[in-house]
Amino acid sequence: MSDKKRVSRRQFLNYTLTGVGGFMAAGMLAPMVRFAIDPVLKTKEGGDFVSVASVDELTNEPQRFEWTIDQVDAWYESEVQKTAWVYRNENDEIVALSPICTHLGCTVDWASNEEYPNQFFCPCHAGRYTKDGTNVPGTPPTAPLPRFEFKVEEGMLYLGETKDSGGGV
Amino acid sequence: MRWTKADTTQYIPEKQYIDTVIIPLIPFDPGNDQHMVKQAFQRELNQVFTNLIEKEYKGRIFLAPDYYYLEGSQADEKERINRWIHKFKEQPFHHVFLFTFDSKWKKYEGELEGHVLWVPGMGSGDIQSTETQSFVREQAHQISDLIQAYW
């Protein structure tokens, strides 16, 4: 009786070889499947984040960082250059502002006007923003500079989409 | 601002703020094998330049459609250019700049009703190379300063 329950040498070899072979096949197929369905697995929250700078580079003074993204519209795919002004505020939080003037879309510069050394200045129509991106009343812009969504991973700063800071002055 | 549907729509209600127009002047001669490559390169470079300036000063500079003319036909073309400029001034644009790598326009500057921005450009090169990119950036920066001096 006990003989029947015993696994024969042939059976044992069969089981082991199938098992090991199955593992190997799975090991080869898994990355392929993962690769094939990759677009489905991609997280969608807030679009793609792009690594822009090392966190160590950031100072209290806004610095200009540039990177490129691939932009696809209905007719063609193009490489678009993006820019951000990034600094640490007094609470040591990272602030990443879009340089696009909310008035008519010129590119604003930090401290480029000698009279306003602590403000963002738009060369087109003398629009001004304070360091936190709030538009200065009495100048053409009616909304603050948009902020980039960001995350920090392994010492690198990643920037995503901009979102309106809301509440124009 | 560019000559596109989105930008012109934005331009019309805000025209009081957009008082400067840049017209790229681009020569070509399709019958000449010798100059063809160089002219095509100058055209690409001209577009990179003017697009860069437009991007930076979108809210004040309008980039006109490219003005093409046959190489060396300045004497005939000055009338047609002035007609373009008159039309732009009707808007009203106060500052009209003609951006070109073609030095022959310098001689006719007095007869034109816009400012000729002549840049020596590059004889040849690779539009994608970092050398070209830094050249364009540097030059575009200086041209922007020059334009701002008129504002």
Coordinates of C-alpha atoms in Angstrom, one line a residue:
Chain A
M1 CA 0.0 0.0 0.0
S2 CA 2.6 2.5 1.0
D3 CA 4.4 1.6 -2.2
K4 CA 1.6 3.2 -4.3
K5 CA 1.8 6.5 -2.6
R6 CA 5.5 6.7 -3.1
V7 CA 6.8 9.0 -5.8
S8 CA 8.8 7.1 -8.3
R9 CA 12.1 8.4 -9.5
R10 CA 10.6 9.1 -12.9
Q11 CA 7.7 11.0 -11.5
F12 CA 10.0 13.0 -9.2
L13 CA 12.1 14.0 -12.1
N14 CA 9.1 15.0 -14.1
Y15 CA 7.7 17.2 -11.3
T16 CA 11.0 18.9 -10.7
L17 CA 11.7 19.6 -14.3
T18 CA 8.2 20.9 -15.0
G19 CA 8.4 23.1 -11.9
V20 CA 11.8 24.5 -12.8
G21 CA 10.9 24.9 -16.4
G22 CA 7.7 26.7 -15.5
F23 CA 9.6 29.1 -13.3
M24 CA 12.0 29.9 -16.1
A25 CA 9.3 30.4 -18.6
A26 CA 7.4 32.7 -16.2
G27 CA 10.6 34.6 -15.5
M28 CA 11.0 35.2 -19.2
L29 CA 7.4 36.0 -19.9
A30 CA 6.6 38.3 -17.0
P31 CA 8.7 41.3 -18.2
M32 CA 7.3 40.9 -21.7
V33 CA 3.7 41.0 -20.4
R34 CA 4.6 43.9 -18.1
F35 CA 6.2 45.7 -21.0
A36 CA 3.1 45.1 -23.3
I37 CA 0.6 46.5 -20.8
D38 CA 2.9 49.2 -19.5
P39 CA 0.8 52.1 -20.8
V40 CA -2.2 50.8 -18.8
L41 CA -0.2 50.6 -15.6
K42 CA 1.2 54.2 -15.8
T43 CA -0.1 56.4 -13.1
K44 CA -2.1 59.3 -14.3
E45 CA -2.1 61.7 -11.4
G46 CA -1.2 65.2 -12.6
G47 CA 0.5 64.1 -15.8
D48 CA 4.2 63.2 -16.1
F49 CA 6.8 64.4 -13.7
V50 CA 10.2 65.3 -15.0
S51 CA 13.3 65.4 -13.0
V52 CA 14.5 69.0 -13.2
A53 CA 17.2 69.6 -10.6
S54 CA 18.9 68.2 -7.5
V55 CA 17.4 69.4 -4.3
D56 CA 20.8 70.5 -3.1
E57 CA 21.0 73.1 -5.8
L58 CA 18.0 75.0 -4.5
T59 CA 18.6 78.2 -2.6
N60 CA 16.4 81.0 -1.1
E61 CA 17.0 83.0 -4.3
P62 CA 14.8 81.9 -7.2
Q63 CA 16.8 80.1 -9.9
R64 CA 15.8 79.4 -13.4
F65 CA 15.6 75.7 -14.5
E66 CA 14.9 74.5 -18.0
W67 CA 13.9 71.2 -19.3
T68 CA 12.1 69.8 -22.4
I69 CA 9.0 67.7 -22.8
D70 CA 7.5 66.0 -25.8
Q71 CA 4.2 67.6 -26.7
V72 CA 1.8 65.8 -29.0
D73 CA -1.1 67.6 -30.5
A74 CA -3.4 66.6 -33.3
W75 CA -0.9 67.3 -36.1
Y76 CA 2.6 66.9 -34.9
E77 CA 4.8 66.0 -32.0
S78 CA 7.2 68.6 -30.9
E79 CA 9.8 69.2 -28.2
V80 CA 8.7 72.0 -26.0
Q81 CA 11.0 73.8 -23.7
K82 CA 9.7 74.5 -20.2
T83 CA 11.1 76.8 -17.6
A84 CA 10.5 77.3 -13.9
W85 CA 11.7 79.6 -11.2
V86 CA 12.5 77.4 -8.1
Y87 CA 13.5 78.4 -4.6
R88 CA 13.0 77.5 -0.9
N89 CA 10.8 79.9 1.0
E90 CA 11.4 81.0 4.6
N91 CA 9.7 77.8 5.9
D92 CA 12.1 75.7 3.8
E93 CA 9.3 74.7 1.5
I94 CA 10.0 74.3 -2.2
V95 CA 8.2 76.8 -4.5
A96 CA 8.2 76.3 -8.3
L97 CA 6.7 79.1 -10.3
S98 CA 5.9 79.2 -13.9
P99 CA 7.6 82.2 -15.7
I100 CA 4.7 82.8 -18.0
C101 CA 3.2 86.2 -17.3
T102 CA -0.5 85.9 -16.6
H103 CA -1.2 89.1 -18.5
L104 CA -0.3 88.2 -22.1
G105 CA 2.2 85.4 -21.9
C106 CA 5.6 87.0 -21.9
T107 CA 8.5 85.4 -19.9
V108 CA 9.1 87.1 -16.5
D109 CA 12.5 87.4 -14.9
W110 CA 13.6 87.5 -11.3
A111 CA 15.0 90.8 -10.1
S112 CA 15.7 92.0 -13.6
N113 CA 14.5 95.5 -12.8
E114 CA 16.8 97.5 -10.6
E115 CA 14.0 99.3 -8.8
Y116 CA 12.4 96.1 -7.7
P117 CA 15.2 93.7 -6.7
N118 CA 12.9 91.3 -4.8
Q119 CA 10.2 90.9 -7.4
F120 CA 9.5 89.0 -10.7
F121 CA 9.4 91.5 -13.5
C122 CA 7.8 91.2 -16.9
P123 CA 9.7 93.2 -19.5
C124 CA 6.7 93.6 -21.8
H125 CA 4.4 95.9 -19.8
A126 CA 6.3 96.2 -16.5
G127 CA 4.0 93.6 -14.8
R128 CA 5.4 92.6 -11.3
Y129 CA 4.9 89.7 -8.9
T130 CA 6.2 89.3 -5.4
K131 CA 8.5 86.5 -4.6
D132 CA 5.6 84.1 -3.8
G133 CA 4.2 84.8 -7.3
T134 CA 1.4 87.2 -6.2
N135 CA 0.8 89.9 -8.8
V136 CA 1.4 93.4 -7.6
P137 CA -1.8 95.5 -7.8
G138 CA -1.6 98.4 -10.2
T139 CA 0.5 96.5 -12.7
P140 CA -1.1 94.8 -15.7
P141 CA -1.3 91.1 -14.5
T142 CA -4.6 90.2 -12.8
A143 CA -3.6 86.7 -11.5
P144 CA -0.7 85.3 -9.7
L145 CA 2.0 83.2 -11.4
P146 CA 0.9 79.5 -11.7
R147 CA 2.8 77.0 -9.5
F148 CA 4.2 73.7 -10.7
E149 CA 3.1 70.5 -9.0
F150 CA 6.3 68.9 -7.6
K151 CA 7.6 65.9 -5.8
V152 CA 11.0 65.1 -4.3
E153 CA 12.4 61.6 -4.8
E154 CA 15.9 60.4 -3.9
G155 CA 17.2 64.0 -3.7
M156 CA 15.8 65.0 -7.1
L157 CA 13.1 67.6 -7.7
Y158 CA 10.4 66.5 -10.1
L159 CA 8.0 69.0 -11.7
G160 CA 4.7 68.2 -13.2
E161 CA 1.9 70.4 -14.5
T162 CA 1.2 73.9 -13.5
K163 CA -2.0 74.8 -11.6
D164 CA -3.5 78.2 -11.0
S165 CA -2.7 79.6 -7.6
G166 CA -6.0 81.2 -7.7
G167 CA -7.1 84.4 -6.0
G168 CA -5.8 87.2 -8.1
V169 CA -5.1 90.6 -6.4
Chain B
M1 CA 1.7 86.5 -30.8
R2 CA 1.8 84.6 -34.1
W3 CA -0.3 84.4 -37.2
T4 CA -2.4 81.6 -35.8
K5 CA -6.1 81.4 -35.0
A6 CA -5.5 81.2 -31.2
D7 CA -3.1 84.1 -31.1
T8 CA -4.9 86.4 -33.4
T9 CA -8.1 85.8 -31.4
Q10 CA -6.2 86.8 -28.3
Y11 CA -4.6 89.8 -30.0
I12 CA -7.7 91.7 -31.2
P13 CA -9.1 92.6 -27.7
E14 CA -5.6 93.3 -26.3
K15 CA -4.2 95.2 -29.2
Q16 CA -3.3 98.2 -27.1
Y17 CA -0.6 96.2 -25.4
I18 CA 0.9 94.6 -28.5
D19 CA 2.6 97.4 -30.3
T20 CA 5.6 95.7 -32.0
V21 CA 5.7 93.6 -35.1
I22 CA 8.7 91.6 -36.4
I23 CA 8.7 90.6 -40.1
P24 CA 11.2 88.0 -41.0
L25 CA 12.8 88.8 -44.4
I26 CA 13.9 85.5 -46.1
P27 CA 15.6 85.5 -49.5
F28 CA 15.6 82.4 -51.8
D29 CA 16.5 81.5 -55.3
P30 CA 15.2 78.1 -56.4
G31 CA 17.1 78.3 -59.7
N32 CA 20.5 78.3 -58.1
D33 CA 22.1 75.1 -56.9
Q34 CA 25.1 76.9 -55.3
H35 CA 23.1 79.1 -52.9
M36 CA 20.2 76.8 -52.2
V37 CA 21.6 75.0 -49.2
K38 CA 22.8 78.2 -47.6
Q39 CA 19.5 80.0 -48.2
A40 CA 17.6 77.1 -46.7
F41 CA 19.8 77.1 -43.7
Q42 CA 19.4 80.8 -43.3
R43 CA 15.6 80.4 -43.4
E44 CA 15.7 77.7 -40.7
L45 CA 17.9 79.9 -38.6
N46 CA 15.7 82.9 -39.1
Q47 CA 12.7 81.0 -37.9
V48 CA 14.5 79.7 -34.8
F49 CA 15.5 83.2 -34.0
T50 CA 12.2 84.9 -34.5
N51 CA 10.3 82.1 -32.7
L52 CA 12.6 82.5 -29.7
I53 CA 12.1 86.2 -29.5
E54 CA 8.4 85.8 -30.0
K55 CA 8.2 83.3 -27.2
E56 CA 10.0 85.5 -24.7
Y57 CA 7.9 88.6 -25.6
K58 CA 4.7 87.0 -26.6
G59 CA 2.6 89.7 -25.0
R60 CA 4.1 92.6 -26.8
I61 CA 5.6 91.3 -30.1
F62 CA 3.6 90.1 -33.0
L63 CA 5.5 87.8 -35.4
A64 CA 4.3 88.5 -38.9
P65 CA 4.1 85.8 -41.6
D66 CA 7.5 85.3 -43.3
Y67 CA 8.3 87.7 -46.1
Y68 CA 9.9 85.7 -49.0
Y69 CA 11.6 87.4 -51.9
L70 CA 13.9 86.4 -54.7
E71 CA 17.6 86.8 -53.7
G72 CA 18.9 90.2 -54.8
S73 CA 15.6 91.8 -55.8
Q74 CA 15.7 94.4 -53.1
A75 CA 15.1 97.3 -55.5
D76 CA 11.8 95.8 -56.6
E77 CA 10.8 94.5 -53.2
K78 CA 11.0 97.7 -51.2
E79 CA 7.6 98.9 -52.4
R80 CA 5.9 95.6 -51.5
I81 CA 7.5 95.6 -48.0
N82 CA 6.3 99.1 -47.4
R83 CA 2.8 98.1 -48.3
W84 CA 3.0 95.3 -45.7
I85 CA 4.3 97.8 -43.1
H86 CA 1.5 100.3 -43.9
K87 CA -1.0 97.6 -43.3
F88 CA 0.5 96.7 -40.0
K89 CA 0.6 100.3 -38.9
E90 CA -3.1 100.6 -39.5
Q91 CA -3.6 98.3 -36.5
P92 CA -1.8 100.3 -35.1
F93 CA 1.6 98.8 -34.5
H94 CA 4.1 101.5 -33.5
H95 CA 7.3 99.6 -34.0
V96 CA 8.1 97.6 -37.1
F97 CA 11.2 95.5 -37.2
L98 CA 12.5 93.7 -40.3
F99 CA 14.6 90.7 -39.2
T100 CA 17.0 89.4 -41.8
F101 CA 20.4 87.8 -42.4
D102 CA 20.6 89.5 -45.8
S103 CA 23.0 92.4 -45.6
K104 CA 21.8 94.0 -48.9
W105 CA 18.8 95.5 -47.1
K106 CA 21.1 97.7 -45.1
K107 CA 21.6 99.9 -48.3
Y108 CA 17.8 100.4 -48.6
E109 CA 17.2 101.0 -44.9
G110 CA 16.4 104.7 -45.5
E111 CA 13.7 103.9 -48.0
L112 CA 12.0 101.3 -45.7
E113 CA 9.4 102.3 -43.1
G114 CA 10.6 99.8 -40.5
H115 CA 13.9 99.2 -38.7
V116 CA 16.1 96.7 -40.3
L117 CA 17.6 94.3 -37.8
W118 CA 20.4 92.8 -39.7
V119 CA 22.3 90.0 -38.0
P120 CA 25.4 88.5 -39.6
G121 CA 24.1 85.0 -39.0
M122 CA 26.0 81.8 -39.7
G123 CA 27.3 80.7 -43.1
S124 CA 26.7 77.1 -42.4
G125 CA 26.3 74.8 -39.5
D126 CA 24.0 72.3 -37.9
I127 CA 20.7 73.8 -36.6
Q128 CA 20.6 71.2 -33.8
S129 CA 24.2 71.6 -32.5
T130 CA 24.8 73.1 -29.1
E131 CA 27.1 75.6 -30.8
T132 CA 24.3 77.0 -32.9
Q133 CA 21.9 77.0 -30.0
S134 CA 24.2 79.1 -27.8
F135 CA 24.9 81.4 -30.7
V136 CA 21.2 81.9 -31.3
R137 CA 20.4 82.4 -27.6
E138 CA 23.2 85.0 -27.1
Q139 CA 22.2 86.9 -30.3
A140 CA 18.5 86.7 -29.6
H141 CA 19.1 88.1 -26.1
Q142 CA 21.0 91.1 -27.5
I143 CA 18.3 91.7 -30.2
S144 CA 15.7 91.7 -27.4
D145 CA 17.7 94.3 -25.6
L146 CA 17.8 96.4 -28.8
I147 CA 14.0 96.1 -29.3
Q148 CA 13.4 97.0 -25.7
A149 CA 15.4 100.2 -26.2
Y150 CA 12.7 101.4 -28.7
W151 CA 9.8 100.7 -26.2

